[in-house]
CSV table of C-alpha atoms in Angstrom, one decimal:
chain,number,residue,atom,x,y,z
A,355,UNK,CA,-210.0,-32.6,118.1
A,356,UNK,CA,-210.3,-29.5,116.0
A,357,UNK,CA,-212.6,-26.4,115.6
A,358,UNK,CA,-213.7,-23.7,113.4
A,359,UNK,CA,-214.7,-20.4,114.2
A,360,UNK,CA,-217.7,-18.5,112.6
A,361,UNK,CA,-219.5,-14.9,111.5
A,362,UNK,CA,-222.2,-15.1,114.9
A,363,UNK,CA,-218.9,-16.5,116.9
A,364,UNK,CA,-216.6,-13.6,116.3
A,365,UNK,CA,-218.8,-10.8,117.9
A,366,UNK,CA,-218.1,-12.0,121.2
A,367,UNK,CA,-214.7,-13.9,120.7
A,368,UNK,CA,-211.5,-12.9,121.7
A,369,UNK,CA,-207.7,-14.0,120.5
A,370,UNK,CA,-205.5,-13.6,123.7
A,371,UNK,CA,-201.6,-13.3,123.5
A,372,UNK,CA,-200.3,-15.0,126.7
A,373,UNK,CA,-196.8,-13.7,127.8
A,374,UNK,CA,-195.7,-12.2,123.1
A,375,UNK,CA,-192.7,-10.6,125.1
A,376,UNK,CA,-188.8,-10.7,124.6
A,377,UNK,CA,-187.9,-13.1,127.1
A,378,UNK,CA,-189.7,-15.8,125.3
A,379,UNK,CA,-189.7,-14.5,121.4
A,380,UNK,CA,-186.8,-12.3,121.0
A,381,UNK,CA,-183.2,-14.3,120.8
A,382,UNK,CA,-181.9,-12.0,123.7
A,383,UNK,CA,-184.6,-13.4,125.9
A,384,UNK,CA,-183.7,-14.7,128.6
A,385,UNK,CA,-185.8,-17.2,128.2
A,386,UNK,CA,-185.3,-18.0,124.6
A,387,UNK,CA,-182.0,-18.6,125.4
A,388,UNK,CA,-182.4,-20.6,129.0
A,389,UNK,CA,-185.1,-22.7,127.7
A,390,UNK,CA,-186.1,-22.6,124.1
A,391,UNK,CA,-184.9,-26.4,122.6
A,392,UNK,CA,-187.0,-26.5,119.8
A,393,UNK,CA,-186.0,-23.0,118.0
A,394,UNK,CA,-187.7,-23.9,114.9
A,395,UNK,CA,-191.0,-24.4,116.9
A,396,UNK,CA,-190.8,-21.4,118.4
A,397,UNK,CA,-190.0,-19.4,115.0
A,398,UNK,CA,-193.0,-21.1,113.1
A,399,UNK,CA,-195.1,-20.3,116.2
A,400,UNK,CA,-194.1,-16.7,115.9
A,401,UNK,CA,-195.2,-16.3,112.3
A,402,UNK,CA,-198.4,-18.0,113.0
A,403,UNK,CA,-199.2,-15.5,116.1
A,404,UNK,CA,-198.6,-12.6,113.4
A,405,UNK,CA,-201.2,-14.1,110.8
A,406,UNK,CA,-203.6,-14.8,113.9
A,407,UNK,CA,-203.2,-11.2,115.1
A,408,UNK,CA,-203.8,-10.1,111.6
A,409,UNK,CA,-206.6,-11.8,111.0
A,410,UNK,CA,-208.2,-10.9,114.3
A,411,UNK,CA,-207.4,-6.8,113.5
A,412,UNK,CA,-209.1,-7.0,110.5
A,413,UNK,CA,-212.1,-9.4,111.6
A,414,UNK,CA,-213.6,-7.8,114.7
A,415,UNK,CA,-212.0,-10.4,117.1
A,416,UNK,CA,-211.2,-8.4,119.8
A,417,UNK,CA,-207.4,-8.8,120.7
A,418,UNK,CA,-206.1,-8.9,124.3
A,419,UNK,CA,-202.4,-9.7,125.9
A,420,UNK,CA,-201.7,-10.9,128.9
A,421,UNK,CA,-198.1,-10.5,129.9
A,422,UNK,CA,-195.9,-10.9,132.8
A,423,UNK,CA,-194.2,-8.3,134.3
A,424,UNK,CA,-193.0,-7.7,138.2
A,425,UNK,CA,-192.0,-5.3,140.6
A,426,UNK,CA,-188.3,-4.2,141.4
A,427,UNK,CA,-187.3,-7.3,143.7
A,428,UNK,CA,-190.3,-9.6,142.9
A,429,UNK,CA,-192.3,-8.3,145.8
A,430,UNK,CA,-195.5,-10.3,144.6
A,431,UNK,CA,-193.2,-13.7,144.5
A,432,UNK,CA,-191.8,-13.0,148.0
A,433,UNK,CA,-191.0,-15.9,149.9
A,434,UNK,CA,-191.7,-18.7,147.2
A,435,UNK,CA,-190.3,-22.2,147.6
A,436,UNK,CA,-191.0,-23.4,144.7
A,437,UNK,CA,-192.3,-23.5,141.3
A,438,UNK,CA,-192.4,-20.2,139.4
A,439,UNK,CA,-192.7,-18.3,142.6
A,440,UNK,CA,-189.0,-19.4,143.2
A,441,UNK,CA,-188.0,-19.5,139.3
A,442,UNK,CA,-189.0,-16.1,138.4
A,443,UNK,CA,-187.0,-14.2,140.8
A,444,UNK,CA,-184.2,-16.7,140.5
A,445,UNK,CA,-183.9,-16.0,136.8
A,446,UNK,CA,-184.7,-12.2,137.1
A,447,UNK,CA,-187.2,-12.6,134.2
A,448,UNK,CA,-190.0,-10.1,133.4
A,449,UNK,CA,-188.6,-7.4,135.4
A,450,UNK,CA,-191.0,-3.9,135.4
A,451,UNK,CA,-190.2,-1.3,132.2
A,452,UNK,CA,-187.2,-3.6,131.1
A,453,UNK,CA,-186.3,-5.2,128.0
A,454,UNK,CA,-187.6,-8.6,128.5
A,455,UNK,CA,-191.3,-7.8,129.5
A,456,UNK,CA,-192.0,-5.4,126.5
A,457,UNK,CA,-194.0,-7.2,124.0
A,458,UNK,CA,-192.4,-8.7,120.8
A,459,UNK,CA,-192.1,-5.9,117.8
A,460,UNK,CA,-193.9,-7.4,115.7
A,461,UNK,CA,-197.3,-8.4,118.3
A,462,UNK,CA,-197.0,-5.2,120.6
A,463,UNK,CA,-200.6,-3.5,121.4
A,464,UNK,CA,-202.1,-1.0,119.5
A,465,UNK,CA,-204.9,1.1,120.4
A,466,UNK,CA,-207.8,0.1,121.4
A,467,UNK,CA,-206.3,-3.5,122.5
A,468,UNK,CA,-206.9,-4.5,126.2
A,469,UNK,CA,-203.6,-4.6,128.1
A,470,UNK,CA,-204.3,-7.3,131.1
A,471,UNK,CA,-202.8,-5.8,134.3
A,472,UNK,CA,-201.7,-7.3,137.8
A,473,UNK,CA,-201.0,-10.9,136.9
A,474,UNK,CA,-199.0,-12.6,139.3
A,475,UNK,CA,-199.3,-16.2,138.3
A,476,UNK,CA,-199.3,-19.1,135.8
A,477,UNK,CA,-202.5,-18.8,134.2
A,478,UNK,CA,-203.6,-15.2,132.8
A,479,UNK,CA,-206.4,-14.8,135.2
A,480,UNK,CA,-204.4,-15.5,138.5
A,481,UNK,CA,-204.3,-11.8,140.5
A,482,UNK,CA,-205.5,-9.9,136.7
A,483,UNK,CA,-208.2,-8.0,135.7
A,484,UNK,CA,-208.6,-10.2,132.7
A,485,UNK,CA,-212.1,-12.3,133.9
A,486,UNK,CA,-213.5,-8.9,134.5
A,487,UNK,CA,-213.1,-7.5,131.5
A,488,UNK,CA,-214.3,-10.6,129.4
A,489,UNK,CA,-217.3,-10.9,131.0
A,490,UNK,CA,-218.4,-7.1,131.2
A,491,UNK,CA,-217.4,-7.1,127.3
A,492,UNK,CA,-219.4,-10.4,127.2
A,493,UNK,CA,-216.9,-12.6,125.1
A,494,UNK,CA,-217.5,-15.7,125.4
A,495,UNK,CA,-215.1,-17.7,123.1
A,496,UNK,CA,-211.3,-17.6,123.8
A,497,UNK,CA,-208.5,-18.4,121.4
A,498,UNK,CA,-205.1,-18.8,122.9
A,499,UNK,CA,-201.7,-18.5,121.6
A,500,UNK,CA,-198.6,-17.6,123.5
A,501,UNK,CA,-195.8,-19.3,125.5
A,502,UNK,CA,-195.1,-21.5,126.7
A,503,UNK,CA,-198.0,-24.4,126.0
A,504,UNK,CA,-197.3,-26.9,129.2
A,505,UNK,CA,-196.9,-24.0,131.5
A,506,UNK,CA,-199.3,-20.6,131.1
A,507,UNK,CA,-200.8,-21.7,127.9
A,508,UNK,CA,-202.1,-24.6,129.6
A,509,UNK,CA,-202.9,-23.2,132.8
A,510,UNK,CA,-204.7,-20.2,131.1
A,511,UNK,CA,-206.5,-23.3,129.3
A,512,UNK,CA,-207.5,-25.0,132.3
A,513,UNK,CA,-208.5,-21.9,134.1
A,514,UNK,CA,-210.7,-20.6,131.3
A,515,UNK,CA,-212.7,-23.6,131.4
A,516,UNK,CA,-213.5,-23.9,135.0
A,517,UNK,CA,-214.6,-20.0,134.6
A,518,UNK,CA,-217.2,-21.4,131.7
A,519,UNK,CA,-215.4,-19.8,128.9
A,520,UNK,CA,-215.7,-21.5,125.5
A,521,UNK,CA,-211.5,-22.0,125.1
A,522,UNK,CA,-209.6,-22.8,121.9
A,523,UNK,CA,-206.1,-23.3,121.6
A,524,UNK,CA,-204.1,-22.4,118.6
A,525,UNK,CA,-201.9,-24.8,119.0
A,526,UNK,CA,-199.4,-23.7,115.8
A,527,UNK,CA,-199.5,-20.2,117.4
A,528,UNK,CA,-198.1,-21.7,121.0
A,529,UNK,CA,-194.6,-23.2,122.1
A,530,UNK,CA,-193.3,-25.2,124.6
A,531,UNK,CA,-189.4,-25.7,125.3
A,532,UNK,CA,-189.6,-28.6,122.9
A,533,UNK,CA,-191.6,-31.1,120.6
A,534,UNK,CA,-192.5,-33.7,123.3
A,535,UNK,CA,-193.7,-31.3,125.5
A,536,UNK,CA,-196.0,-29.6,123.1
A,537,UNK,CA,-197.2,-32.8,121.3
A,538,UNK,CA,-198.1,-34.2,124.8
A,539,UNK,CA,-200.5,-31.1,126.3
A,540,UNK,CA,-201.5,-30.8,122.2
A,541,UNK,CA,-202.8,-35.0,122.3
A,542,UNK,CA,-203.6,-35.5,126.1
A,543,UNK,CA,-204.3,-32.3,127.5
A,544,UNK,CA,-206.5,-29.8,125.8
A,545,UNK,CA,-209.6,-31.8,124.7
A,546,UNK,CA,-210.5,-31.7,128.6
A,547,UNK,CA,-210.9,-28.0,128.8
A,548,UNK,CA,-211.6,-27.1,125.5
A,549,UNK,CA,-210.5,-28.0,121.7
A,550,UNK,CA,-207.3,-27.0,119.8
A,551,UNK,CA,-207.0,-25.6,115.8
A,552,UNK,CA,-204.4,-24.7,113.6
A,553,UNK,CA,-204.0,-20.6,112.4
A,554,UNK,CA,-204.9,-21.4,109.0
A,555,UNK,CA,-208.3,-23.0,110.3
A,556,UNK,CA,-208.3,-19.8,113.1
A,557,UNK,CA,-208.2,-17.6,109.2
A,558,UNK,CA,-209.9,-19.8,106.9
A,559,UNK,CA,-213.3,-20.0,108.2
């Protein structure tokens, strides 16, 4: 299932960058290099999230990124078991003012683009300010690209839809760790909470 964007749409839709930073996008990354399989994915999904940051600059989409990024010690995480509470300190990732939380040079902030603050979990509204600030800018219509698709992609996807949001994935602008993956939540996944296009249908309409 694809979609299209149009002129009344954009006024209150918003492209959101889950986790652009150099763990996943730069090859230092911690987690480019841990987990990244498909590298050729993840390059072609880079270039796209530049042309569907572009486009949104220049087309009144407002732009927003949601990163990760914890305390000294992963206070916030403490005493996970399992799952990313236990992975994330584990792998020291996203560490506070360090390398690999900046945001990729090339889809960094600029002014006037909303910086989502105190996310703590998978999906970009767990502990954040982000549902907030949609709703008291009302934007209805979310486009999501980011990293990685099975994992906050998706949860940021399933999450948006129970909170009523209109939710589009971009799914040439995401990445998982490798082609399976990203085929699977691509054909199975998103046309329950929402609808998936490609960046040149994001820029074309």
């Amino acid at each position: 299932m694809t979609a299209t964007i149009n002129a009344q749409e954009q006024t209150k839709s918003a492209l959101i960058l889950i986790e652009t930073q150099n763990e996943w996008m730069h090859k230092d990354g911690k987690l480019y290099k841990a987990l990244v399989e498909d590298r050729e994915m993840m390059h072609h999904s880079i270039t796209n999230i530049e042309k569907a940051l572009d486009y949104a600059r220049k087309n009144n989409i407002e732009v927003i990124h949601v990163g990760l990024r914890f305390e000294k010690g992963y206070p916030e995480l403490a005493n996970g078991k399992s799952g990313l509470r236990k992975a994330i300190p584990n792998a020291g990732t996203f560490p506070i003012n360090e390398f690999g939380s900046q945001f990729y040079k090339t889809v960094k902030p600029i002014d006037g683009e909303f910086i989502v603050t105190g996310r703590v979990g998978a999906s970009g509204f767990t502990g954040s300010n982000l549902d907030v600030y949609l709703r008291n800018n009302k934007i209805e219509n979310l486009y999501l690209v980011g990293y990685a698709t099975h994992v906050c992609v998706e949860s940021t996807l399933r999450d948006a839809h129970e909170k009523g949001y209109n939710t589009f994935l971009i799914s040439d602008g995401t990445a998982a760790f490798n082609r399976m993956q990203q085929d699977y939540v691509i054909r199975e996944v998103v046309h329950h909470f929402g609808e998936h296009l490609t960046v040149e249908e994001f820029i074309n309409e």
